[in-house]
mmCIF file of C-alpha atoms in Angstrom:
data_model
loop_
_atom_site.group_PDB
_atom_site.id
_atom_site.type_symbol
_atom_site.label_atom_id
_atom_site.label_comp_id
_atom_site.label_asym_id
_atom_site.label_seq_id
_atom_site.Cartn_x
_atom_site.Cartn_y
_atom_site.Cartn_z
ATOM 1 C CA UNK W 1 -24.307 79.940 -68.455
ATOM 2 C CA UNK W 2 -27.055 77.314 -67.422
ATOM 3 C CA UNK W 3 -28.257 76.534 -64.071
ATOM 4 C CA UNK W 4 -30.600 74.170 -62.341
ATOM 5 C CA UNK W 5 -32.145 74.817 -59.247
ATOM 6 C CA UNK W 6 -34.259 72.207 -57.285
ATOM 7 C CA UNK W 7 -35.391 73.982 -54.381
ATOM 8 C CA UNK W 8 -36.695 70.999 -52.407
ATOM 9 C CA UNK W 9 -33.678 69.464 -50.307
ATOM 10 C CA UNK W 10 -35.998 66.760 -48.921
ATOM 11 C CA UNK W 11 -39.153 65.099 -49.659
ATOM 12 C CA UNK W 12 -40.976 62.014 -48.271
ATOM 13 C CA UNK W 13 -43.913 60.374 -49.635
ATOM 14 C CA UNK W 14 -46.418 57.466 -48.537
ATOM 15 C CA UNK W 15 -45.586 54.229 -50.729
ATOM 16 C CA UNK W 16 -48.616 53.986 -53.119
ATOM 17 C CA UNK W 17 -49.099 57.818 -53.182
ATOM 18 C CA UNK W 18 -47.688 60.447 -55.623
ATOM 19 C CA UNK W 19 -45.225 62.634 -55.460
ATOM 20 C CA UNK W 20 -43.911 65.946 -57.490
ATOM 21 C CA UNK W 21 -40.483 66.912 -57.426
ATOM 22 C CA UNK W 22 -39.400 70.541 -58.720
ATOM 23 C CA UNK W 23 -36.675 71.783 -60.982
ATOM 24 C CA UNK W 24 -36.277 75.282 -62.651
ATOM 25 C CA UNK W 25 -34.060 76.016 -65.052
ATOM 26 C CA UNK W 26 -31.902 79.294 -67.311
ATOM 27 C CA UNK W 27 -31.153 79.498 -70.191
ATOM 28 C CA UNK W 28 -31.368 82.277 -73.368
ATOM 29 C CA UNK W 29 -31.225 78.495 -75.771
ATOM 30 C CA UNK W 30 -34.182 77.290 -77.611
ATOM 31 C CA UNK W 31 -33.188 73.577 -78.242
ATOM 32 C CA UNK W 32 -31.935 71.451 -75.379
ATOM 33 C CA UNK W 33 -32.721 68.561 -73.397
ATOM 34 C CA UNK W 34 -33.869 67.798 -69.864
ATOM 35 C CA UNK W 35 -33.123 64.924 -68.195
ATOM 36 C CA UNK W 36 -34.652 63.258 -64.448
ATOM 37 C CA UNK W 37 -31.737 61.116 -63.014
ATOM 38 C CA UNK W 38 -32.190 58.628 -59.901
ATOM 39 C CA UNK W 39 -29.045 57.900 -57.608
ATOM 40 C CA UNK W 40 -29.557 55.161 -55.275
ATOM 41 C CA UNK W 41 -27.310 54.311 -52.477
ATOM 42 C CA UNK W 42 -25.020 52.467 -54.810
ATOM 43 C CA UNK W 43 -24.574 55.944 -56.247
ATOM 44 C CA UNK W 44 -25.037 54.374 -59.775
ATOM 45 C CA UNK W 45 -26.558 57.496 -61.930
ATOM 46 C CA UNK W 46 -29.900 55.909 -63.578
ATOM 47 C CA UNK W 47 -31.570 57.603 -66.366
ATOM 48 C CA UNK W 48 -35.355 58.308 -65.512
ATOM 49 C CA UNK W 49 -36.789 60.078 -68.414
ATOM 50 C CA UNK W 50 -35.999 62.867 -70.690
ATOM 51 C CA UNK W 51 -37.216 65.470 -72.401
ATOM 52 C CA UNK W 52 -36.944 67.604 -75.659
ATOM 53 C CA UNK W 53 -37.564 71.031 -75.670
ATOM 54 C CA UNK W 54 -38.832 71.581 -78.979
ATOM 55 C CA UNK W 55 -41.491 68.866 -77.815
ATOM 56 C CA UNK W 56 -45.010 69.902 -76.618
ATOM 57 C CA UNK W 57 -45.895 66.934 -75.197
ATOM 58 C CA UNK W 58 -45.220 65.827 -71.662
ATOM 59 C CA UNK W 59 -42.258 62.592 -71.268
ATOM 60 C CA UNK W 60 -43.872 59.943 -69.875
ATOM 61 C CA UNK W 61 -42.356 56.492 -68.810
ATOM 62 C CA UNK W 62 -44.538 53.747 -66.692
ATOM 63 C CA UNK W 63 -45.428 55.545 -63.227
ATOM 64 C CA UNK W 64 -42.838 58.624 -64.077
ATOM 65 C CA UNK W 65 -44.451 61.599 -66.185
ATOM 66 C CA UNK W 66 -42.660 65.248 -66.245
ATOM 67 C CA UNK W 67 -44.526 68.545 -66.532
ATOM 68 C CA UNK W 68 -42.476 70.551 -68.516
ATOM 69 C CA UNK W 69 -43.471 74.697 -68.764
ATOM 70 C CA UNK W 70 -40.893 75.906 -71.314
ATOM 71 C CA UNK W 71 -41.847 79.322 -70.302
ATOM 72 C CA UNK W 72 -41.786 79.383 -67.277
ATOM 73 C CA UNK W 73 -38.388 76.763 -67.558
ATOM 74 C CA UNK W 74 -39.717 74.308 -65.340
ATOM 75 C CA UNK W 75 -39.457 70.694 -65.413
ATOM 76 C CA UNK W 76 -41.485 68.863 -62.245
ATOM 77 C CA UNK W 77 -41.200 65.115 -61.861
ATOM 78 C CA UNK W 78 -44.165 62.950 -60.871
ATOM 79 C CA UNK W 79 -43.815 60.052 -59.232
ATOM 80 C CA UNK W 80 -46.808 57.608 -59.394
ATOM 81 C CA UNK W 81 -47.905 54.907 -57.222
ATOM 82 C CA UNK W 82 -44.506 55.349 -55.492
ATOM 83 C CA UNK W 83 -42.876 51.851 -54.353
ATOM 84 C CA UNK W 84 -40.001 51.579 -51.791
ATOM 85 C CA UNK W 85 -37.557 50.721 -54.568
ATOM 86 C CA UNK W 86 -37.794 54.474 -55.463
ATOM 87 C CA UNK W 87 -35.920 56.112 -52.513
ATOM 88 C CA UNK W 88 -33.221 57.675 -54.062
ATOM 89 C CA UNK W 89 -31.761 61.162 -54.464
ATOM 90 C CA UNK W 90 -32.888 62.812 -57.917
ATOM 91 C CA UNK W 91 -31.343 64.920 -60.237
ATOM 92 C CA UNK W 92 -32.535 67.410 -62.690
ATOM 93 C CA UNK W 93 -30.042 68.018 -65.672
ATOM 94 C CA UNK W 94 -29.873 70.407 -68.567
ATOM 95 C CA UNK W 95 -28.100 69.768 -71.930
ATOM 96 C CA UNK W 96 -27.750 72.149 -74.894
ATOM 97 C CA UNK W 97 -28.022 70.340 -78.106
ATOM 98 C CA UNK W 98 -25.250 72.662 -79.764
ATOM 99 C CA UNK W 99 -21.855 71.727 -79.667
ATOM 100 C CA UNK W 100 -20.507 70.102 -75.827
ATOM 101 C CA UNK W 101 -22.772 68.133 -74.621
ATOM 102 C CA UNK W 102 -22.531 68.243 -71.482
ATOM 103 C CA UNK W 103 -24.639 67.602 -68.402
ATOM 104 C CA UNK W 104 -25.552 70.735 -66.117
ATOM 105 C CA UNK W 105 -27.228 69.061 -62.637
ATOM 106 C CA UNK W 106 -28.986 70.325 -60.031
ATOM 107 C CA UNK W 107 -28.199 69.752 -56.005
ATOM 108 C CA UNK W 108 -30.670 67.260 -55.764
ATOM 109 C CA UNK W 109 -33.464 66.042 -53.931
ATOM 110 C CA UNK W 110 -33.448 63.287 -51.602
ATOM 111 C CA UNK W 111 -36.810 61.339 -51.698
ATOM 112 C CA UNK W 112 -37.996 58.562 -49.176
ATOM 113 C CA UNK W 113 -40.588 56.004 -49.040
ATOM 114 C CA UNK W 114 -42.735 55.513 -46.048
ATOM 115 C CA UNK W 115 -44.156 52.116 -46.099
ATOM 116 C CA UNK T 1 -22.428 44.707 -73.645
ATOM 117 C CA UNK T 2 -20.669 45.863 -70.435
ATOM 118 C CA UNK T 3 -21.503 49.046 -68.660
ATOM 119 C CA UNK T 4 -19.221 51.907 -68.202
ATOM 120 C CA UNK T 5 -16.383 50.281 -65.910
ATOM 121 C CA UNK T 6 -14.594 52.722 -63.426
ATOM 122 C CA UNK T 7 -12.060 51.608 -61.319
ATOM 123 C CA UNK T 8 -11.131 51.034 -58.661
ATOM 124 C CA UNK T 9 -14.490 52.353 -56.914
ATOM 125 C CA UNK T 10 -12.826 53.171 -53.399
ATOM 126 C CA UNK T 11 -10.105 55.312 -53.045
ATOM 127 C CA UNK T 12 -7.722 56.121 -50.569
ATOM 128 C CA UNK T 13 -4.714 58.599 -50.370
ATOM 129 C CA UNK T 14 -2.975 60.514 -48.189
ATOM 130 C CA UNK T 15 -2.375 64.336 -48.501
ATOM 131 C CA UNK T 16 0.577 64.704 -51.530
ATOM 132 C CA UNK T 17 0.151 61.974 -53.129
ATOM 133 C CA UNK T 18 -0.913 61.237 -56.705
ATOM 134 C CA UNK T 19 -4.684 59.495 -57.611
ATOM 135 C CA UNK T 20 -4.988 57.956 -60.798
ATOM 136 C CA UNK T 21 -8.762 57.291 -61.961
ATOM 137 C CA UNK T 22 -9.443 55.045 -64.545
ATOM 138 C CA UNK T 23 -13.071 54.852 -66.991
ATOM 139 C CA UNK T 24 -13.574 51.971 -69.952
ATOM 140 C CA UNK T 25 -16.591 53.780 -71.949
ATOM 141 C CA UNK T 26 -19.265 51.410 -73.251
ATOM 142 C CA UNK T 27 -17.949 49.360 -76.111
ATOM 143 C CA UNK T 28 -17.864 51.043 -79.350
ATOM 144 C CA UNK T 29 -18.144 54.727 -77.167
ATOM 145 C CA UNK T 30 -15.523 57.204 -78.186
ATOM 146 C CA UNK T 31 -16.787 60.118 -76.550
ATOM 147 C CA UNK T 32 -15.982 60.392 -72.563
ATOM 148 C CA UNK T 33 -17.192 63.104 -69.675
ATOM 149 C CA UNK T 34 -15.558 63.480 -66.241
ATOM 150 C CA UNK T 35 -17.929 64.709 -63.568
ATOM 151 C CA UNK T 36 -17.314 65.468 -59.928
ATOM 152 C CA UNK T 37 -19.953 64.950 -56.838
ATOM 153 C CA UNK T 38 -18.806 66.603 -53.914
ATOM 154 C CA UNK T 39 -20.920 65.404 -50.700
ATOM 155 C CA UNK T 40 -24.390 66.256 -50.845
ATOM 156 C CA UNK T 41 -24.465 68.583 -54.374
ATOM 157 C CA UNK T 42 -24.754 67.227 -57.606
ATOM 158 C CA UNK T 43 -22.569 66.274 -59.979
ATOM 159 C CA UNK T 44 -20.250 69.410 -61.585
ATOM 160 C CA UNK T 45 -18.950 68.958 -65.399
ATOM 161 C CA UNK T 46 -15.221 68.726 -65.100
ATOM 162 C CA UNK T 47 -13.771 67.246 -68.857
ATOM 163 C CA UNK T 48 -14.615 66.007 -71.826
ATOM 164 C CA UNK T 49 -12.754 64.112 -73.979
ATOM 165 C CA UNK T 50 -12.621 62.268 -77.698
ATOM 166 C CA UNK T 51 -10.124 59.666 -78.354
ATOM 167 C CA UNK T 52 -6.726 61.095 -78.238
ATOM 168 C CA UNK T 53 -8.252 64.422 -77.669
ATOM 169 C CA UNK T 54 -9.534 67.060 -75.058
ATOM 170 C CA UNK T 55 -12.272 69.217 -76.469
ATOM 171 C CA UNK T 56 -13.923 70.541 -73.403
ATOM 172 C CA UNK T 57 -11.643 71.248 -70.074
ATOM 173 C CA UNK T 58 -13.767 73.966 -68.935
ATOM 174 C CA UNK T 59 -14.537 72.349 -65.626
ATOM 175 C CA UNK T 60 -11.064 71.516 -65.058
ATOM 176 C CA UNK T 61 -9.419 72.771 -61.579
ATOM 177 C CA UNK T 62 -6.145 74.588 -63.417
ATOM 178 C CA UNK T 63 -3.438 72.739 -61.395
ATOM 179 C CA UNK T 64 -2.907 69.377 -60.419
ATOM 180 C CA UNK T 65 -5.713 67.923 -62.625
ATOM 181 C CA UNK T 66 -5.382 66.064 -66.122
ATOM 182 C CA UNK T 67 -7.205 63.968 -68.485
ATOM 183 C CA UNK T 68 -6.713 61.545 -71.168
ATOM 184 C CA UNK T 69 -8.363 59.044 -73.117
ATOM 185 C CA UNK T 70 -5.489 57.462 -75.194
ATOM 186 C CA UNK T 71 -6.221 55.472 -78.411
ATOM 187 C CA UNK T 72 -6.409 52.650 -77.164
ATOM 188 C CA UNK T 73 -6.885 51.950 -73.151
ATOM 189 C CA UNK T 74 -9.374 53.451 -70.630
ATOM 190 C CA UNK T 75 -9.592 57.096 -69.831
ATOM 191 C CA UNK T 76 -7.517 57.930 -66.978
ATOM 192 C CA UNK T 77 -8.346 61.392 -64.633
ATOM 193 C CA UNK T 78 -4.716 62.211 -63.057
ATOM 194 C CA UNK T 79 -4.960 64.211 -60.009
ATOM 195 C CA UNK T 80 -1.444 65.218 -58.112
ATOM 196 C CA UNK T 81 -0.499 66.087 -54.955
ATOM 197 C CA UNK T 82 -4.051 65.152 -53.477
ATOM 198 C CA UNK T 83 -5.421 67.846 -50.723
ATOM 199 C CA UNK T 84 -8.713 66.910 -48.592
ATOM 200 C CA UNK T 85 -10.721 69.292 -50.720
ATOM 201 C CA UNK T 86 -10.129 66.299 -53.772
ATOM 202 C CA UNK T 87 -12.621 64.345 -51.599
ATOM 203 C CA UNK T 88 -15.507 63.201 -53.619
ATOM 204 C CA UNK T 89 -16.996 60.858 -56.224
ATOM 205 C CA UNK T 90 -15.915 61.069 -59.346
ATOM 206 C CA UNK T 91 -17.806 60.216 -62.102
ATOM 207 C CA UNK T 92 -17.498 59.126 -65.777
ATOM 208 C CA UNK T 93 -19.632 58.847 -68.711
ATOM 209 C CA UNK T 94 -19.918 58.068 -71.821
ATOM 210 C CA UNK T 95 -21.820 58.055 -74.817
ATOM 211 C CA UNK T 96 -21.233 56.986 -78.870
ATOM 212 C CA UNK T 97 -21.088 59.890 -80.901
ATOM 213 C CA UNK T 98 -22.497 63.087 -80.485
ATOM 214 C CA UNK T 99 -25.874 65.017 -81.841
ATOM 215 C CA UNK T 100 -29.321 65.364 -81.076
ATOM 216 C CA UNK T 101 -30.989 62.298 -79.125
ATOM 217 C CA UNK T 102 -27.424 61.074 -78.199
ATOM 218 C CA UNK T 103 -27.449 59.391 -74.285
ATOM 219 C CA UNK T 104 -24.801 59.485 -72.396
ATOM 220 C CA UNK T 105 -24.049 56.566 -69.927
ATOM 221 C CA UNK T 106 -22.806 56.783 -66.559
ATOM 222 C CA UNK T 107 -20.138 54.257 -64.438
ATOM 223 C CA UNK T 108 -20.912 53.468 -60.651
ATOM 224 C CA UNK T 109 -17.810 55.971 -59.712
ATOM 225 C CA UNK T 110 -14.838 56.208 -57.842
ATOM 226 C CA UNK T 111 -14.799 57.485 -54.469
ATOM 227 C CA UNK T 112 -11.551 59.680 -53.383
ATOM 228 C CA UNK T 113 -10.831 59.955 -49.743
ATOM 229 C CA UNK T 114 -7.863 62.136 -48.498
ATOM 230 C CA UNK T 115 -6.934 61.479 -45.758
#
């Protein structure tokens, strides 16, 4: 079975400055996804950039890039130029791309802005 | 197009009684996933379900908990006889077919208190 681990409970970062959030990952599959979700307060679950395994290059969307290490199955979110509106908890996921499709998540990390 | 719609989004019941959950996918979704969020851990796969059919229950508690998303009508997560371990979010998504690429979008939840 998969798991995600995000071994960083808590993390706080100065609003402008850049952050890195961790996630490993197991798995014995070649082709999957990884996904970056953001949960604010209203506990909606907000997409924040994915990831294709079979793809080389590094996601990137606006001021959030992902380092992905396929073998070392890790999948670290950077947060640039970090605004207040980003204080949320964030979860790593893991989806195989054969049959279910469903989402395995991580516990979390719960980030917060210092203005 | 409207969101994923779960109601209601607050919960209450007391110990023995039943909860009824309800999820509208995304127009023109057929393909639904039940996920619970206990406090402070991430969301854990519980069901996932086709129209009219189960085809992943893996996550399922064995007793007390059922699923169904009926031709027509919202998918409704049936849990009897609540206890205060039922306490949590509850979560559905949903997404429009299945395959590679395929996103799966997430309602605002429901949150169970037993009380």
């Amino acid at each position: 079975a998969q798991t995600v681990t995000q071994s960083q409970p808590e993390m706080s970062v100065q609003e402008a400055e850049t952050v890195t959030l961790s996630c490993t990952y197991d798995t014995s599959e070649s082709d999957y996804y990884l996904f970056w979700y953001k949960q604010p307060p209203s506990r909606q679950m907000i997409l924040v950039i994915r990831q294709e395994a079979y793809k080389q290059q590094n996601a990137t969307e606006n001021r959030f890039s992902v380092n992905f290490q396929k073998a070392a199955k890790s999948f670290s979110l950077k947060i640039s130029d970090s605004q207040l509106g980003d204080a949320a908890m964030y979860f790593c996921a893991y989806r195989t791309n054969f049959g279910n499709e469903k989402l395995t998540f991580g516990t979390g990390t719960r980030l917060t802005i210092i203005p | 197009n409207a969101g994923v719609m779960q109601n209601p989004r607050h919960l209450v019941r007391r110990r023995g009684q039943e909860a009824r959950l309800r999820c509208s996918p995304m127009k023109g979704h057929s393909h639904v996933y039940w996920y619970r969020q206990l406090p402070e851990e991430g969301l854990k796969f519980m069901v996932y379900l086709q129209k009219e059919n189960i085809i992943d229950e893996s996550g399922m508690p064995k007793e007390r908990f059922s699923a169904e998303f009926p031709k027509e009508g919202p998918s409704i997560l049936r849990i009897q006889q609540v206890v205060r371990g039922d306490s949590a979010a509850y979560f559905c998504a949903s997404s429009p077919n299945r395959g590679r690429g395929t996103e799966a979008f997430f309602g605002q939840g429901t949150r169970l208190t037993v009380v």
